[in-house]
PDB file of C-alpha atoms in Angstrom:
ATOM      1  CA  UNK A   1     100.168 -56.326   7.672  1.00 72.00           C
ATOM      2  CA  UNK A   2      96.641 -55.221   8.532  1.00 88.00           C
ATOM      3  CA  UNK A   3      95.935 -51.827   7.044  1.00 93.00           C
ATOM      4  CA  UNK A   4      94.084 -49.029   8.809  1.00 95.00           C
ATOM      5  CA  UNK A   5      91.313 -49.194   6.153  1.00 96.00           C
ATOM      6  CA  UNK A   6      90.860 -52.938   6.710  1.00 95.00           C
ATOM      7  CA  UNK A   7      90.705 -52.531  10.432  1.00 96.00           C
ATOM      8  CA  UNK A   8      88.272 -49.630  10.191  1.00 97.00           C
ATOM      9  CA  UNK A   9      85.966 -51.649   7.929  1.00 97.00           C
ATOM     10  CA  UNK A  10      86.085 -54.630  10.243  1.00 97.00           C
ATOM     11  CA  UNK A  11      85.451 -52.555  13.385  1.00 98.00           C
ATOM     12  CA  UNK A  12      82.569 -50.688  11.787  1.00 98.00           C
ATOM     13  CA  UNK A  13      81.034 -54.023  10.784  1.00 98.00           C
ATOM     14  CA  UNK A  14      81.498 -55.274  14.383  1.00 98.00           C
ATOM     15  CA  UNK A  15      79.847 -52.123  15.738  1.00 98.00           C
ATOM     16  CA  UNK A  16      76.950 -52.610  13.298  1.00 98.00           C
ATOM     17  CA  UNK A  17      76.458 -56.246  14.417  1.00 98.00           C
ATOM     18  CA  UNK A  18      76.620 -55.178  18.088  1.00 98.00           C
ATOM     19  CA  UNK A  19      73.896 -52.473  17.471  1.00 98.00           C
ATOM     20  CA  UNK A  20      71.706 -54.960  15.630  1.00 98.00           C
ATOM     21  CA  UNK A  21      72.009 -57.584  18.306  1.00 98.00           C
ATOM     22  CA  UNK A  22      71.322 -55.031  21.054  1.00 98.00           C
ATOM     23  CA  UNK A  23      68.237 -53.639  19.412  1.00 98.00           C
ATOM     24  CA  UNK A  24      66.817 -57.057  18.576  1.00 98.00           C
ATOM     25  CA  UNK A  25      67.760 -58.455  22.023  1.00 98.00           C
ATOM     26  CA  UNK A  26      69.647 -61.299  20.405  1.00 98.00           C
ATOM     27  CA  UNK A  27      71.880 -62.262  23.262  1.00 98.00           C
ATOM     28  CA  UNK A  28      73.762 -65.014  21.358  1.00 98.00           C
ATOM     29  CA  UNK A  29      74.573 -62.594  18.537  1.00 98.00           C
ATOM     30  CA  UNK A  30      75.599 -59.953  21.112  1.00 98.00           C
ATOM     31  CA  UNK A  31      77.949 -62.410  22.853  1.00 98.00           C
ATOM     32  CA  UNK A  32      79.230 -63.492  19.401  1.00 98.00           C
ATOM     33  CA  UNK A  33      80.685 -60.010  19.002  1.00 98.00           C
ATOM     34  CA  UNK A  34      83.216 -60.818  21.702  1.00 98.00           C
ATOM     35  CA  UNK A  35      86.279 -63.130  21.711  1.00 98.00           C
ATOM     36  CA  UNK A  36      85.927 -66.247  23.872  1.00 98.00           C
ATOM     37  CA  UNK A  37      88.146 -64.762  26.574  1.00 97.00           C
ATOM     38  CA  UNK A  38      86.974 -61.163  26.195  1.00 98.00           C
ATOM     39  CA  UNK A  39      86.274 -58.684  28.993  1.00 97.00           C
ATOM     40  CA  UNK A  40      83.454 -56.143  28.987  1.00 97.00           C
ATOM     41  CA  UNK A  41      83.764 -53.438  31.696  1.00 95.00           C
ATOM     42  CA  UNK A  42      80.690 -51.398  32.230  1.00 93.00           C
ATOM     43  CA  UNK A  43      79.130 -49.577  35.172  1.00 89.00           C
ATOM     44  CA  UNK A  44      81.594 -50.908  37.712  1.00 88.00           C
ATOM     45  CA  UNK A  45      81.159 -54.479  36.485  1.00 90.00           C
ATOM     46  CA  UNK A  46      83.586 -56.785  34.739  1.00 93.00           C
ATOM     47  CA  UNK A  47      82.028 -59.507  32.604  1.00 95.00           C
ATOM     48  CA  UNK A  48      84.626 -62.176  31.579  1.00 96.00           C
ATOM     49  CA  UNK A  49      84.137 -64.451  28.674  1.00 97.00           C
ATOM     50  CA  UNK A  50      81.263 -64.903  26.216  1.00 98.00           C
ATOM     51  CA  UNK A  51      78.980 -66.854  28.513  1.00 97.00           C
ATOM     52  CA  UNK A  52      79.228 -64.282  31.299  1.00 95.00           C
ATOM     53  CA  UNK A  53      78.832 -61.404  28.795  1.00 97.00           C
ATOM     54  CA  UNK A  54      75.725 -63.212  27.318  1.00 97.00           C
ATOM     55  CA  UNK A  55      74.228 -63.716  30.770  1.00 94.00           C
ATOM     56  CA  UNK A  56      74.909 -60.143  31.797  1.00 93.00           C
ATOM     57  CA  UNK A  57      73.364 -58.547  28.714  1.00 96.00           C
ATOM     58  CA  UNK A  58      70.213 -60.719  29.077  1.00 95.00           C
ATOM     59  CA  UNK A  59      69.672 -59.457  32.620  1.00 92.00           C
ATOM     60  CA  UNK A  60      70.425 -55.820  31.594  1.00 93.00           C
ATOM     61  CA  UNK A  61      68.152 -55.865  28.550  1.00 95.00           C
ATOM     62  CA  UNK A  62      65.244 -57.305  30.561  1.00 94.00           C
ATOM     63  CA  UNK A  63      64.609 -53.808  31.886  1.00 94.00           C
ATOM     64  CA  UNK A  64      64.317 -52.216  28.418  1.00 96.00           C
ATOM     65  CA  UNK A  65      61.707 -52.214  25.635  1.00 98.00           C
ATOM     66  CA  UNK A  66      64.563 -51.298  23.278  1.00 98.00           C
ATOM     67  CA  UNK A  67      68.037 -49.658  23.178  1.00 98.00           C
ATOM     68  CA  UNK A  68      69.278 -48.146  19.996  1.00 98.00           C
ATOM     69  CA  UNK A  69      73.040 -47.432  19.840  1.00 98.00           C
ATOM     70  CA  UNK A  70      74.744 -45.146  17.379  1.00 98.00           C
ATOM     71  CA  UNK A  71      78.538 -45.585  17.096  1.00 98.00           C
ATOM     72  CA  UNK A  72      80.692 -42.700  15.841  1.00 97.00           C
ATOM     73  CA  UNK A  73      83.789 -43.364  13.814  1.00 96.00           C
ATOM     74  CA  UNK A  74      86.426 -45.249  15.838  1.00 97.00           C
ATOM     75  CA  UNK A  75      89.854 -43.740  16.362  1.00 97.00           C
ATOM     76  CA  UNK A  76      92.112 -46.718  15.813  1.00 98.00           C
ATOM     77  CA  UNK A  77      95.770 -47.787  16.262  1.00 97.00           C
ATOM     78  CA  UNK A  78      96.321 -50.907  14.223  1.00 97.00           C
ATOM     79  CA  UNK A  79      98.654 -53.877  14.733  1.00 93.00           C
ATOM     80  CA  UNK A  80      98.842 -57.196  12.916  1.00 92.00           C
ATOM     81  CA  UNK A  81      95.314 -58.652  13.373  1.00 93.00           C
ATOM     82  CA  UNK A  82      94.703 -56.350  16.347  1.00 96.00           C
ATOM     83  CA  UNK A  83      93.558 -52.774  16.863  1.00 97.00           C
ATOM     84  CA  UNK A  84      92.963 -50.502  19.867  1.00 97.00           C
ATOM     85  CA  UNK A  85      90.802 -47.475  19.864  1.00 97.00           C
ATOM     86  CA  UNK A  86      88.084 -45.358  21.305  1.00 97.00           C
ATOM     87  CA  UNK A  87      84.580 -44.890  20.012  1.00 98.00           C
ATOM     88  CA  UNK A  88      81.998 -42.334  21.045  1.00 98.00           C
ATOM     89  CA  UNK A  89      78.462 -43.578  21.143  1.00 98.00           C
ATOM     90  CA  UNK A  90      74.982 -42.448  21.988  1.00 97.00           C
ATOM     91  CA  UNK A  91      72.111 -44.612  23.115  1.00 97.00           C
ATOM     92  CA  UNK A  92      68.428 -44.001  22.966  1.00 98.00           C
ATOM     93  CA  UNK A  93      66.779 -46.014  25.748  1.00 97.00           C
ATOM     94  CA  UNK A  94      63.136 -46.945  26.242  1.00 97.00           C
ATOM     95  CA  UNK A  95      62.599 -48.625  29.610  1.00 96.00           C
ATOM     96  CA  UNK A  96      59.786 -51.042  30.452  1.00 96.00           C
ATOM     97  CA  UNK A  97      58.858 -48.790  33.418  1.00 95.00           C
ATOM     98  CA  UNK A  98      57.990 -45.969  30.966  1.00 96.00           C
ATOM     99  CA  UNK A  99      61.183 -43.957  31.383  1.00 95.00           C
ATOM    100  CA  UNK A 100      63.233 -42.855  28.398  1.00 96.00           C
ATOM    101  CA  UNK A 101      66.676 -41.301  28.188  1.00 96.00           C
ATOM    102  CA  UNK A 102      69.721 -40.832  26.001  1.00 97.00           C
ATOM    103  CA  UNK A 103      73.230 -41.588  27.106  1.00 96.00           C
ATOM    104  CA  UNK A 104      76.491 -40.365  25.543  1.00 97.00           C
ATOM    105  CA  UNK A 105      79.596 -42.266  26.309  1.00 96.00           C
ATOM    106  CA  UNK A 106      82.972 -43.447  25.243  1.00 97.00           C
ATOM    107  CA  UNK A 107      84.097 -47.023  24.671  1.00 98.00           C
ATOM    108  CA  UNK A 108      87.821 -47.750  25.034  1.00 98.00           C
ATOM    109  CA  UNK A 109      88.361 -50.939  23.008  1.00 98.00           C
ATOM    110  CA  UNK A 110      90.813 -53.628  22.025  1.00 98.00           C
ATOM    111  CA  UNK A 111      89.866 -55.713  18.947  1.00 98.00           C
ATOM    112  CA  UNK A 112      91.152 -58.944  17.488  1.00 98.00           C
ATOM    113  CA  UNK A 113      90.745 -60.352  14.043  1.00 97.00           C
ATOM    114  CA  UNK A 114      89.513 -63.950  13.980  1.00 95.00           C
ATOM    115  CA  UNK A 115      89.188 -65.322  10.502  1.00 92.00           C
ATOM    116  CA  UNK A 116      87.169 -62.915   8.421  1.00 92.00           C
ATOM    117  CA  UNK A 117      85.651 -61.083  11.424  1.00 96.00           C
ATOM    118  CA  UNK A 118      86.767 -58.598  14.035  1.00 98.00           C
ATOM    119  CA  UNK A 119      85.757 -59.144  17.669  1.00 98.00           C
ATOM    120  CA  UNK A 120      85.991 -57.280  20.914  1.00 98.00           C
ATOM    121  CA  UNK A 121      88.817 -58.492  23.134  1.00 98.00           C
ATOM    122  CA  UNK A 122      88.458 -55.881  25.881  1.00 98.00           C
ATOM    123  CA  UNK A 123      86.208 -52.899  26.167  1.00 97.00           C
ATOM    124  CA  UNK A 124      85.441 -50.384  28.866  1.00 97.00           C
ATOM    125  CA  UNK A 125      82.529 -47.988  28.797  1.00 96.00           C
ATOM    126  CA  UNK A 126      82.332 -44.565  30.443  1.00 95.00           C
ATOM    127  CA  UNK A 127      79.071 -42.585  30.597  1.00 94.00           C
ATOM    128  CA  UNK A 128      79.573 -38.861  29.988  1.00 96.00           C
ATOM    129  CA  UNK A 129      75.903 -37.713  29.861  1.00 97.00           C
ATOM    130  CA  UNK A 130      72.521 -39.274  30.775  1.00 96.00           C
ATOM    131  CA  UNK A 131      69.190 -37.578  30.504  1.00 97.00           C
ATOM    132  CA  UNK A 132      66.743 -36.041  27.978  1.00 96.00           C
ATOM    133  CA  UNK A 133      67.729 -35.364  24.397  1.00 94.00           C
ATOM    134  CA  UNK A 134      67.811 -31.610  25.034  1.00 96.00           C
ATOM    135  CA  UNK A 135      71.015 -32.151  27.026  1.00 96.00           C
ATOM    136  CA  UNK A 136      69.474 -30.823  30.250  1.00 98.00           C
ATOM    137  CA  UNK A 137      70.415 -34.019  32.104  1.00 97.00           C
ATOM    138  CA  UNK A 138      73.543 -34.908  34.025  1.00 96.00           C
ATOM    139  CA  UNK A 139      77.107 -34.645  32.712  1.00 97.00           C
ATOM    140  CA  UNK A 140      79.789 -36.732  34.427  1.00 95.00           C
ATOM    141  CA  UNK A 141      83.471 -35.742  34.895  1.00 94.00           C
ATOM    142  CA  UNK A 142      85.797 -38.562  33.713  1.00 93.00           C
ATOM    143  CA  UNK A 143      89.536 -38.925  33.809  1.00 93.00           C
ATOM    144  CA  UNK A 144      91.172 -37.803  30.648  1.00 94.00           C
ATOM    145  CA  UNK A 145      93.565 -40.526  29.461  1.00 95.00           C
ATOM    146  CA  UNK A 146      95.123 -38.230  26.934  1.00 95.00           C
ATOM    147  CA  UNK A 147      94.884 -38.059  23.212  1.00 94.00           C
ATOM    148  CA  UNK A 148      94.727 -41.240  21.118  1.00 93.00           C
ATOM    149  CA  UNK A 149      96.448 -43.675  21.180  1.00 93.00           C
ATOM    150  CA  UNK A 150      96.490 -43.347  24.967  1.00 95.00           C
ATOM    151  CA  UNK A 151      94.266 -45.841  26.766  1.00 95.00           C
ATOM    152  CA  UNK A 152      93.305 -46.645  30.297  1.00 96.00           C
ATOM    153  CA  UNK A 153      94.978 -49.697  31.890  1.00 96.00           C
ATOM    154  CA  UNK A 154      93.330 -53.079  31.242  1.00 96.00           C
ATOM    155  CA  UNK A 155      92.474 -53.467  34.996  1.00 95.00           C
ATOM    156  CA  UNK A 156      90.592 -50.136  35.304  1.00 93.00           C
ATOM    157  CA  UNK A 157      87.077 -50.200  36.616  1.00 87.00           C
ATOM    158  CA  UNK A 158      84.318 -47.630  36.207  1.00 87.00           C
ATOM    159  CA  UNK A 159      81.744 -46.115  38.544  1.00 87.00           C
ATOM    160  CA  UNK A 160      78.735 -48.301  39.178  1.00 88.00           C
ATOM    161  CA  UNK A 161      76.022 -46.127  37.763  1.00 83.00           C
ATOM    162  CA  UNK A 162      73.480 -48.759  36.659  1.00 80.00           C
ATOM    163  CA  UNK A 163      73.407 -51.962  38.785  1.00 80.00           C
ATOM    164  CA  UNK A 164      70.256 -50.927  40.631  1.00 80.00           C
ATOM    165  CA  UNK A 165      68.536 -49.781  37.420  1.00 80.00           C
ATOM    166  CA  UNK A 166      69.518 -52.969  35.623  1.00 82.00           C
ATOM    167  CA  UNK A 167      68.487 -55.332  38.455  1.00 79.00           C
ATOM    168  CA  UNK A 168      71.987 -56.587  39.087  1.00 79.00           C
ATOM    169  CA  UNK A 169      73.658 -56.983  42.518  1.00 75.00           C
ATOM    170  CA  UNK A 170      75.971 -53.980  43.171  1.00 70.00           C
ATOM    171  CA  UNK A 171      79.483 -54.417  41.915  1.00 67.00           C
ATOM    172  CA  UNK A 172      81.789 -55.678  44.645  1.00 63.00           C
ATOM    173  CA  UNK A 173      79.030 -57.593  46.434  1.00 55.00           C
ATOM    174  CA  UNK A 174      78.488 -61.399  46.338  1.00 45.00           C
ATOM    175  CA  UNK A 175      77.304 -62.227  42.835  1.00 50.00           C
ATOM    176  CA  UNK A 176      78.016 -58.641  41.722  1.00 55.00           C
ATOM    177  CA  UNK A 177      81.403 -59.155  40.057  1.00 55.00           C
ATOM    178  CA  UNK A 178      84.365 -56.754  40.252  1.00 54.00           C
TER     179      UNK A 178
END
């Protein structure tokens, strides 16, 4: 039986590898944080499988100088070789066009253990704040799925808040994904 402590350590290691890959713009390492058949749901988009996730992050990160992500402690429910949880994050973003911002959001996540590593199986991101660090920017109302371990359904989509900023076709258009 997987213990809570084992799952927490594995998920924290996964979050650290994800942060490192994002900051260094290592798209192979980023995609390697996901299971082969994983889904990443972000800004109205659904990226399916490692290759699509890798391609998506390479287009997204082309607009940034750097993005630094800080994960908070995940709130986990643990099964045998699996875990589900939610993790609050903040991002510090430096854009190539000279803009900067922070974002605060929540990842709903399903994890799987593969060998000696934990990977993302499914994750969905909701932005709750975007703007300057003094918190004078925009806050977004989001549906409350209830206290943990409640989770959104696996087919949920999020508002498309970034396709234009990231240089991706709008979600729901040809080439724009779900």
